[in-house]
CSV table of C-alpha atoms in Angstrom, one decimal:
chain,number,residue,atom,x,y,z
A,1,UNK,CA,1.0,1.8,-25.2
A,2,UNK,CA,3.3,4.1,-23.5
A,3,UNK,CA,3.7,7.8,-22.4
A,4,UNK,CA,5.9,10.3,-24.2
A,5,UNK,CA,6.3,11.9,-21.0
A,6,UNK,CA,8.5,10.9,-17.6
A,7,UNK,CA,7.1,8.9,-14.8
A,8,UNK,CA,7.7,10.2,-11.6
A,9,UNK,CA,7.7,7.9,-8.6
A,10,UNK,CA,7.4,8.9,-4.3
A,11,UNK,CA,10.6,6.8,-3.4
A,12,UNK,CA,9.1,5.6,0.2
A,13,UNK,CA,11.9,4.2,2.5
A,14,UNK,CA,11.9,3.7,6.0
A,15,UNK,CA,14.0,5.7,9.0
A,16,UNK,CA,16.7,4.2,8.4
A,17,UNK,CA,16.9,5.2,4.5
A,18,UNK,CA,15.8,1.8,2.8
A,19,UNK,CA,13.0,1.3,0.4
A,20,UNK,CA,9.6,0.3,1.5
A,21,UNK,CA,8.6,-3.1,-0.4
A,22,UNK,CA,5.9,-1.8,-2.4
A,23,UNK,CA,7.9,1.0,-4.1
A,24,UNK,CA,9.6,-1.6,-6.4
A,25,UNK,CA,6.5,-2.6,-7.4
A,26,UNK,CA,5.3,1.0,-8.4
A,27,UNK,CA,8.6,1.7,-9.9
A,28,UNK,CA,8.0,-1.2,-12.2
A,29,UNK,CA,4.5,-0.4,-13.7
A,30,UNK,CA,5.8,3.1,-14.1
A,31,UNK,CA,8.6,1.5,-15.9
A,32,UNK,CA,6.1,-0.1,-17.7
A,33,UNK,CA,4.4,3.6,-19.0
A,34,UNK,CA,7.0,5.3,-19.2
A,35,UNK,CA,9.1,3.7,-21.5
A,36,UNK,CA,11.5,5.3,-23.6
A,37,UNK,CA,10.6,8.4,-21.6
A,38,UNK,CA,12.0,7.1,-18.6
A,39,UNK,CA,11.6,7.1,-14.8
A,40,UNK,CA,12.3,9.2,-12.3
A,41,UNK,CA,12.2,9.2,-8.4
A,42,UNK,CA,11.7,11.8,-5.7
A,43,UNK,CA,13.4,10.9,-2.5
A,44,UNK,CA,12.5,12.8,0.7
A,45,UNK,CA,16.0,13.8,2.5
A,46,UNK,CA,15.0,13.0,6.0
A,47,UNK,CA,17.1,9.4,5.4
A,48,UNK,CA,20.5,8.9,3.7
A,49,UNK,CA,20.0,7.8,0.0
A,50,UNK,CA,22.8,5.1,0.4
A,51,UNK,CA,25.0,3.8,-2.3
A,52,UNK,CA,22.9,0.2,-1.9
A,53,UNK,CA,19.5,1.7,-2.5
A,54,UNK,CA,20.6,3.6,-5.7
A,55,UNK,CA,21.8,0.1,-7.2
A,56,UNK,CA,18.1,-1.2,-6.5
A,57,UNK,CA,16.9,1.5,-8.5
A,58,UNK,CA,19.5,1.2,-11.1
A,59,UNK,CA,18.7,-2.5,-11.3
A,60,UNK,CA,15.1,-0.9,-11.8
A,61,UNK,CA,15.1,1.4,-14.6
A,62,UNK,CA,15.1,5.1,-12.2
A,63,UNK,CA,17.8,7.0,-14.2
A,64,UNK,CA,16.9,9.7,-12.0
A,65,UNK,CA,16.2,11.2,-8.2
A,66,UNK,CA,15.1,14.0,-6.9
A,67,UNK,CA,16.3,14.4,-3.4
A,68,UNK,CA,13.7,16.6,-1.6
A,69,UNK,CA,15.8,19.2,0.5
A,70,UNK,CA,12.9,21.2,2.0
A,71,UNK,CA,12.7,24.4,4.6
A,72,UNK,CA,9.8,22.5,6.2
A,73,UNK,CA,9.5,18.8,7.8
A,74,UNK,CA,8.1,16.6,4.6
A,75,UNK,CA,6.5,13.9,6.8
A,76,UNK,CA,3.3,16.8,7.0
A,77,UNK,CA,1.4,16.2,4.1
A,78,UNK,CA,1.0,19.7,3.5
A,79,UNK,CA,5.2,20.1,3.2
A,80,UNK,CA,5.1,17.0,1.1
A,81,UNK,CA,2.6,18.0,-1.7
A,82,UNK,CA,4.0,21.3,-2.1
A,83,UNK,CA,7.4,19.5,-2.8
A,84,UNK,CA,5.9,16.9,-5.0
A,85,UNK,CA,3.9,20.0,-7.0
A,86,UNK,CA,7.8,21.3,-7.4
A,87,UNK,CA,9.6,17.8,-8.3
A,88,UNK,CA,6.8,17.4,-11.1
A,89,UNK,CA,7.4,20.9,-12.4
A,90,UNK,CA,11.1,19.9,-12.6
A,91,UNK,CA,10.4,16.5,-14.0
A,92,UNK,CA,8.3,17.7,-16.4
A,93,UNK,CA,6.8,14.6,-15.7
A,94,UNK,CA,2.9,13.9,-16.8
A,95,UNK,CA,2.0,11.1,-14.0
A,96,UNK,CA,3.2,10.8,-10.5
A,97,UNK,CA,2.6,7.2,-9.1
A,98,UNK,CA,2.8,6.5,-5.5
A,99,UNK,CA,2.3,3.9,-3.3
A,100,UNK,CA,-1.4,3.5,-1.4
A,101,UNK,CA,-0.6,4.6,2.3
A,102,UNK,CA,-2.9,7.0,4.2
A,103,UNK,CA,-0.4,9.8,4.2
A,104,UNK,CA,0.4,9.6,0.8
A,105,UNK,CA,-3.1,9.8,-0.4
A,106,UNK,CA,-3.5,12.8,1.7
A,107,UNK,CA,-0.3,14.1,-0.4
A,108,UNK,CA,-2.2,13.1,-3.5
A,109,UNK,CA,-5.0,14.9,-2.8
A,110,UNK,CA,-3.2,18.4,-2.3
A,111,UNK,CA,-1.3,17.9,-5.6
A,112,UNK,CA,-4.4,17.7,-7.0
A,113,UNK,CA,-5.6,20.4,-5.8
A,114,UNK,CA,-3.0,22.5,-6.6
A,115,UNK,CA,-2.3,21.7,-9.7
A,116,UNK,CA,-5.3,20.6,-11.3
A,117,UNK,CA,-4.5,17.0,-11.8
A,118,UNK,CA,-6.8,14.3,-11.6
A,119,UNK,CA,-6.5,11.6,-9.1
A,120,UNK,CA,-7.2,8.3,-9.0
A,121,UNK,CA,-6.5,6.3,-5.5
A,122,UNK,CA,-6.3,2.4,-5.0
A,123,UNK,CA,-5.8,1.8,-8.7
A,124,UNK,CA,-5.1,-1.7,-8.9
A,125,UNK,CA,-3.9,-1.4,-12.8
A,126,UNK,CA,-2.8,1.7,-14.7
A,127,UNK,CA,-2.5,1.7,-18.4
A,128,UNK,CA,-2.2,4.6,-21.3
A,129,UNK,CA,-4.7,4.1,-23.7
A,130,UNK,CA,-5.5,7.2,-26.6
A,131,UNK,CA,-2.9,9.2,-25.1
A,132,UNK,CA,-4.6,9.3,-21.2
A,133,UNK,CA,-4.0,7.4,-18.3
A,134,UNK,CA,-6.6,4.7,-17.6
A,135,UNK,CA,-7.0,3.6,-14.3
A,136,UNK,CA,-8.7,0.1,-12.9
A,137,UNK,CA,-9.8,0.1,-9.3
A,138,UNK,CA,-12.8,-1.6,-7.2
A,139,UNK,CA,-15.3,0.5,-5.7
A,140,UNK,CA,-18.5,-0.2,-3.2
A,141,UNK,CA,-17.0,-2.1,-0.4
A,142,UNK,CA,-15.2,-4.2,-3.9
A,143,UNK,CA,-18.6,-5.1,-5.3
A,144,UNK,CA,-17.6,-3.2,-8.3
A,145,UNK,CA,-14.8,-3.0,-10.9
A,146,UNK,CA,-13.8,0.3,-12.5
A,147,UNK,CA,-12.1,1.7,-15.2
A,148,UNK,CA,-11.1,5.8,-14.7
A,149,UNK,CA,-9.6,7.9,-17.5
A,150,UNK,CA,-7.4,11.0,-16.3
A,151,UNK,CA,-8.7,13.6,-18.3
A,152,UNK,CA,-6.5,16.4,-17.1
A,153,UNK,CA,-2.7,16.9,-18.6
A,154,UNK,CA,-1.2,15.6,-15.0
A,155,UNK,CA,-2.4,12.5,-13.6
A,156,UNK,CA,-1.5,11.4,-9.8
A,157,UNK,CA,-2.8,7.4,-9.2
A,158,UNK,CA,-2.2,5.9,-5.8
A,159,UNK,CA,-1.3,2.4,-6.0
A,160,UNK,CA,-2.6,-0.7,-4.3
A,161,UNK,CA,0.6,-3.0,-2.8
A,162,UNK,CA,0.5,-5.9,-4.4
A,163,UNK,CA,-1.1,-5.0,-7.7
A,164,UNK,CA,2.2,-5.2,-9.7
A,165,UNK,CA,4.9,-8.0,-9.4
A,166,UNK,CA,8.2,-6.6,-9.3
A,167,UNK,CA,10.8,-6.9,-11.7
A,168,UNK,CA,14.3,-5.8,-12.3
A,169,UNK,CA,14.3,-3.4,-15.7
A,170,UNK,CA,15.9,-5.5,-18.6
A,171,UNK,CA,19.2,-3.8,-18.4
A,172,UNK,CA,20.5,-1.9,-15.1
A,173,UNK,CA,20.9,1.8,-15.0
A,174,UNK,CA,23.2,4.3,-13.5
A,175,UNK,CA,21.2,6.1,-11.4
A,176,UNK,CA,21.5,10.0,-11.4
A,177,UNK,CA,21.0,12.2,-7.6
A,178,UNK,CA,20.0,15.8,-7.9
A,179,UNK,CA,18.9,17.8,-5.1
A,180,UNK,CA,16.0,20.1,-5.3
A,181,UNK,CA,15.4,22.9,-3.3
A,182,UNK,CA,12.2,22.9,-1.8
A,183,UNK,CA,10.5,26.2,-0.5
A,184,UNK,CA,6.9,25.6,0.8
A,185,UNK,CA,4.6,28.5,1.3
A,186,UNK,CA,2.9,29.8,5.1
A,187,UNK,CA,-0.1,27.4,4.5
A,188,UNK,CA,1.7,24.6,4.6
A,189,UNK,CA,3.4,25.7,7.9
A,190,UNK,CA,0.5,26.4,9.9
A,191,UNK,CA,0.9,22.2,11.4
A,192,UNK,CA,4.1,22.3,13.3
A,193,UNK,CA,5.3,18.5,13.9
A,194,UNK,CA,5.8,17.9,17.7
A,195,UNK,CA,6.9,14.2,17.8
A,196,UNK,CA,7.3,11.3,15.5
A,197,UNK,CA,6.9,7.7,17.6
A,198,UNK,CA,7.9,4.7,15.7
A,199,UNK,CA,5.6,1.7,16.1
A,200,UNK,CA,7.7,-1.1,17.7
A,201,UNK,CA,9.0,-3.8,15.0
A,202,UNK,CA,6.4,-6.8,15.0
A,203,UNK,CA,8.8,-8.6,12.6
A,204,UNK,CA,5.8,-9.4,10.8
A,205,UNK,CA,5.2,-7.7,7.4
A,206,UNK,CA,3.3,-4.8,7.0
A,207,UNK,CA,-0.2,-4.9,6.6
A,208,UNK,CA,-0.8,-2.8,4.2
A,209,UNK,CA,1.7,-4.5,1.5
A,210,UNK,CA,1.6,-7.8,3.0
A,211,UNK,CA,1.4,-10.7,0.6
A,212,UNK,CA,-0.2,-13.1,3.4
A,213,UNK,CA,-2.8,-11.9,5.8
A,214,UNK,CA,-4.4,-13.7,8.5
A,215,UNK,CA,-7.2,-11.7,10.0
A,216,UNK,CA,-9.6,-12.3,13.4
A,217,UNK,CA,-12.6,-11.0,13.9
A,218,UNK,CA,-15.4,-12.0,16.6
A,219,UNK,CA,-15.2,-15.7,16.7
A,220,UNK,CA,-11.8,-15.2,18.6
A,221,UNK,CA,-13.6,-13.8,21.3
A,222,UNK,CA,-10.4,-11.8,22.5
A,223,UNK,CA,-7.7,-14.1,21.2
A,224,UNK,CA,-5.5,-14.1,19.0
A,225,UNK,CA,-3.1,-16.6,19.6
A,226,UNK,CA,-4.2,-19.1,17.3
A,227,UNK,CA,-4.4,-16.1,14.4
A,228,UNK,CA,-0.8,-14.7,15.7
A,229,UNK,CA,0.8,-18.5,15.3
A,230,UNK,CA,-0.7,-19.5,12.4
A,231,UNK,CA,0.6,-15.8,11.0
A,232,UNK,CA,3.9,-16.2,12.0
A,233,UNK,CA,4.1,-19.7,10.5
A,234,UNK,CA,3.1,-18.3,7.1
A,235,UNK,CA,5.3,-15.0,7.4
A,236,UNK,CA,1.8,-13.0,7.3
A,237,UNK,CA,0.6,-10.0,8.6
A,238,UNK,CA,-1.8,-9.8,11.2
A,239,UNK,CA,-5.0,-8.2,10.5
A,240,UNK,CA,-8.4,-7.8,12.4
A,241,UNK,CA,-12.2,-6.9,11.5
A,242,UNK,CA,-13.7,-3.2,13.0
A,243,UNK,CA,-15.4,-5.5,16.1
A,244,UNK,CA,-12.1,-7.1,17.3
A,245,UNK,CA,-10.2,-3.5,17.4
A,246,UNK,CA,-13.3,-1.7,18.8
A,247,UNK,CA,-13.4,-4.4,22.0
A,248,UNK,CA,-10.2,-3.6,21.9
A,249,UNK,CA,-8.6,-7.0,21.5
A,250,UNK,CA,-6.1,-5.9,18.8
A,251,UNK,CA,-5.1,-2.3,17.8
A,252,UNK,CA,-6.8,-0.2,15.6
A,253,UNK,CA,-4.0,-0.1,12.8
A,254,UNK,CA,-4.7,-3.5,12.5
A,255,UNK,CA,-7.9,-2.9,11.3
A,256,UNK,CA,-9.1,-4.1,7.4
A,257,UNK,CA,-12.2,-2.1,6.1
A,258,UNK,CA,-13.8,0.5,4.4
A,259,UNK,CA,-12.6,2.8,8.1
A,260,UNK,CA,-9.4,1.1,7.9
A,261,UNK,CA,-6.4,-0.8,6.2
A,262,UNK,CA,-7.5,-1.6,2.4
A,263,UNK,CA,-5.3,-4.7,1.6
A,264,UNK,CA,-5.1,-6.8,-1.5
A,265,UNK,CA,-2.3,-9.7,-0.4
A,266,UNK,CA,-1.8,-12.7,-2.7
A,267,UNK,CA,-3.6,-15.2,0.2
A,268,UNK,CA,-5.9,-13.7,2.9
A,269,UNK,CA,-7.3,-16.2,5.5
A,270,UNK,CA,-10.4,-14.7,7.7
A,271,UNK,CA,-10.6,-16.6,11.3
A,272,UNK,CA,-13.6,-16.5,13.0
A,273,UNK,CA,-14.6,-13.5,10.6
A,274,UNK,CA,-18.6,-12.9,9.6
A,275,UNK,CA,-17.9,-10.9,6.7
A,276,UNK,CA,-19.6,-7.8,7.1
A,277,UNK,CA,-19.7,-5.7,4.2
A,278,UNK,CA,-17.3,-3.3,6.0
A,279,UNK,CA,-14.6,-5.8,6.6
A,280,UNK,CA,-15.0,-7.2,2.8
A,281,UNK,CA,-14.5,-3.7,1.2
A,282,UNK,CA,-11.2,-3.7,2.7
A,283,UNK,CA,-9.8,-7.4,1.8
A,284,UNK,CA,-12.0,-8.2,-1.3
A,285,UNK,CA,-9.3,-7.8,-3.7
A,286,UNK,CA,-7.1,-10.7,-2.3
A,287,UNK,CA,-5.9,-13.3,-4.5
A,288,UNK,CA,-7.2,-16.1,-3.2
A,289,UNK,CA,-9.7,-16.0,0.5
A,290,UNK,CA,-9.7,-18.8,2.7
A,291,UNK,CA,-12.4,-18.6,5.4
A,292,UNK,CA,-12.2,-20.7,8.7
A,293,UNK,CA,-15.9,-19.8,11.0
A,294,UNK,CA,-18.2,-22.6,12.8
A,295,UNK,CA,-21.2,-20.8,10.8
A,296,UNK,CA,-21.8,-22.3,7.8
A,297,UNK,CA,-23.9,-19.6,6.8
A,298,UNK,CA,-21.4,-16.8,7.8
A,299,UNK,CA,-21.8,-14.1,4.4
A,300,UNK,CA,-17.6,-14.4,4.0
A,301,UNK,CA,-18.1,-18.4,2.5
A,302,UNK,CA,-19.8,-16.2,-0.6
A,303,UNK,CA,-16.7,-14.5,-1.1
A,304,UNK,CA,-14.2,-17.4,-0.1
A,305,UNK,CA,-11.9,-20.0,-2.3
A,306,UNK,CA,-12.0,-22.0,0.2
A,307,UNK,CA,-14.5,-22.3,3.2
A,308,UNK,CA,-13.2,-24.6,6.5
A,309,UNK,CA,-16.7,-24.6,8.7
A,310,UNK,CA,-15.1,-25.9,12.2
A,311,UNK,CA,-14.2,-23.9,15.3
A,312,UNK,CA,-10.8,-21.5,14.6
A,313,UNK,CA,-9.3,-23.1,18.0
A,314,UNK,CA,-9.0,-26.3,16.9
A,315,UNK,CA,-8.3,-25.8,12.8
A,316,UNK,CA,-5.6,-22.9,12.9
A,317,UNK,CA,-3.2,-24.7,15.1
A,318,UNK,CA,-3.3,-27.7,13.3
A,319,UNK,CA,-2.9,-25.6,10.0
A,320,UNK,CA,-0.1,-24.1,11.3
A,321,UNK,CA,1.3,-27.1,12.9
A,322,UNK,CA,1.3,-29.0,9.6
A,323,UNK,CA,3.1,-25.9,7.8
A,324,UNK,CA,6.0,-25.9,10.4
A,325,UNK,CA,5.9,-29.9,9.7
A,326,UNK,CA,6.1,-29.6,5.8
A,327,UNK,CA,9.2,-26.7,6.5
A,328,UNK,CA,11.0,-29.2,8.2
């Protein structure tokens, strides 16, 4: 079933103006609502909306985008949800779908609160069912599956990278800009914005919308060569339990947990990882869970596809070894 009303997406893109992987996924479950009603973006101005990104959301479906031009910077989440409350009020849209970041779920939030809406965050599925939005998403530390029915007349659902597979809409549209004037009230200016510091490119994926993760936790007693190599020869992300960033072997963004990073990749391989319930909140929803630990009674072989019991030092190098060998 589909919605009568517009879909309206956050359009997330990096500095440099292009999209964030995750928002084509987004953009095609809202497709996937929305239907005849159609889809629409919002798109804040601090980056050129170049003539490359509009054909990806042509090819898409978006027939529309509302290019955030605020008095205020829109990277505070305060700024932001005061110009999402104003882009849905010109959308007359009745869902707003965003991707599941830390900042935007902040944004959610506030939109919530300000316009009475009902959120759902980390939805793994979104459907319309009797005329409201149904949301699925797991719940205690993943050891439970939910369903949550928006009862209000505006829904706002965060969701979960890699939840939807992209697809390209079944015929491309043109793809309309309008600017909206954005005028955000004292409240949302009491955070001034000092400085912005970009996190030096890894050239891994990000690990929030990575498709392959390889995480460490205690068993690499400090390092993570063996998880970094066997990461890079999958094209993963690089992930680490609450011990390994709290000895500080790794940084804290690269954290997976209830405290941290919730991920949901399409392979997740745990190296030298116990599988506290903390750490399997956070990576629980993963496709398929490959476990590498020298316990054989380590809690994350309950959880795991596949279990290697054998120490990580010796069985990721030759894992990754073999890959590089099967690449040619």
């Amino acid at each position: 079933m589909t919605t009568t009303a517009p879909v309206l997406v956050l359009l997330d893109h990096t500095p440099d103006g292009a999209l964030r992987g995750p928002v084509r996924e987004v953009v095609t479950l809202a497709r996937e609502l929305a239907g005849n009603a159609g889809v629409l973006g919002v798109w804040a101005a601090d980056a050129e909306l170049g003539a490359d990104v509009l054909a990806d959301l042509g090819a898409l479906g978006v027939t529309r985008v509302h290019r955030l031009v605020a008095d205020a910077d829109t990277h505070l989440s305060a700024v932001l949800a005061e110009a999402l409350e104003q882009a849905l009020a010109a959308a007359g849209a009745g869902l707003l779908l965003t991707v599941s970041s830390f900042e935007n779920k902040e944004a959610a939030a506030r939109v919530a609160l300000a316009t009475g809406a009902g959120v759902v965050t980390d939805a793994d599925g979104l459907e319309v069912v009797d005329g409201r939005y149904v949301a699925s998403k797991t719940v205690f530390a993943g050891t439970w599956n939910t369903r949550c029915a928006v009862t209000a007349p505006v829904a706002v659902v965060t969701v979960k990278a890699n939840a939807v597979q992209a697809s390209p809409a079944a015929a491309p549209v043109a793809t309309e800009v309008v600017d909206l004037a954005v005028t955000v009230s004292a409240v949302a200016r009491r955070v001034t914005l000092v400085e912005r510091v970009e996190r030096p490119a890894s050239g891994r994926p990000d690990l929030g919308s990575a498709h392959v993760v390889v995480a460490g936790g205690r068993g690499t007693e400090g390092d993570f060569s063996p998880v970094e190599d066997l990461a890079d020869a999958l094209g993963a992300a690089v992930g680490a339990t609450r011990v390994a960033t709290d000895e500080g072997w790794i940084g804290h963004d690269a954290q997976i947990g209830q405290t941290g990073v919730t991920i949901s990749p399409r392979l997740y391989v745990g190296a030298g990882v116990s599988g506290a319930v903390h750490h399997r909140g956070g990576m629980q929803a993963s496709g398929t869970i490959v476990a590498v630990n020298s316990d054989p009674d380590a809690p994350i072989f309950e959880i795991a596809d596949f279990g290697v019991v054998g120490d990580l030092f010796t069985v990721l190098p030759q894992a990754a070894a073999e890959l590089r060998r099967l690449k040619g």
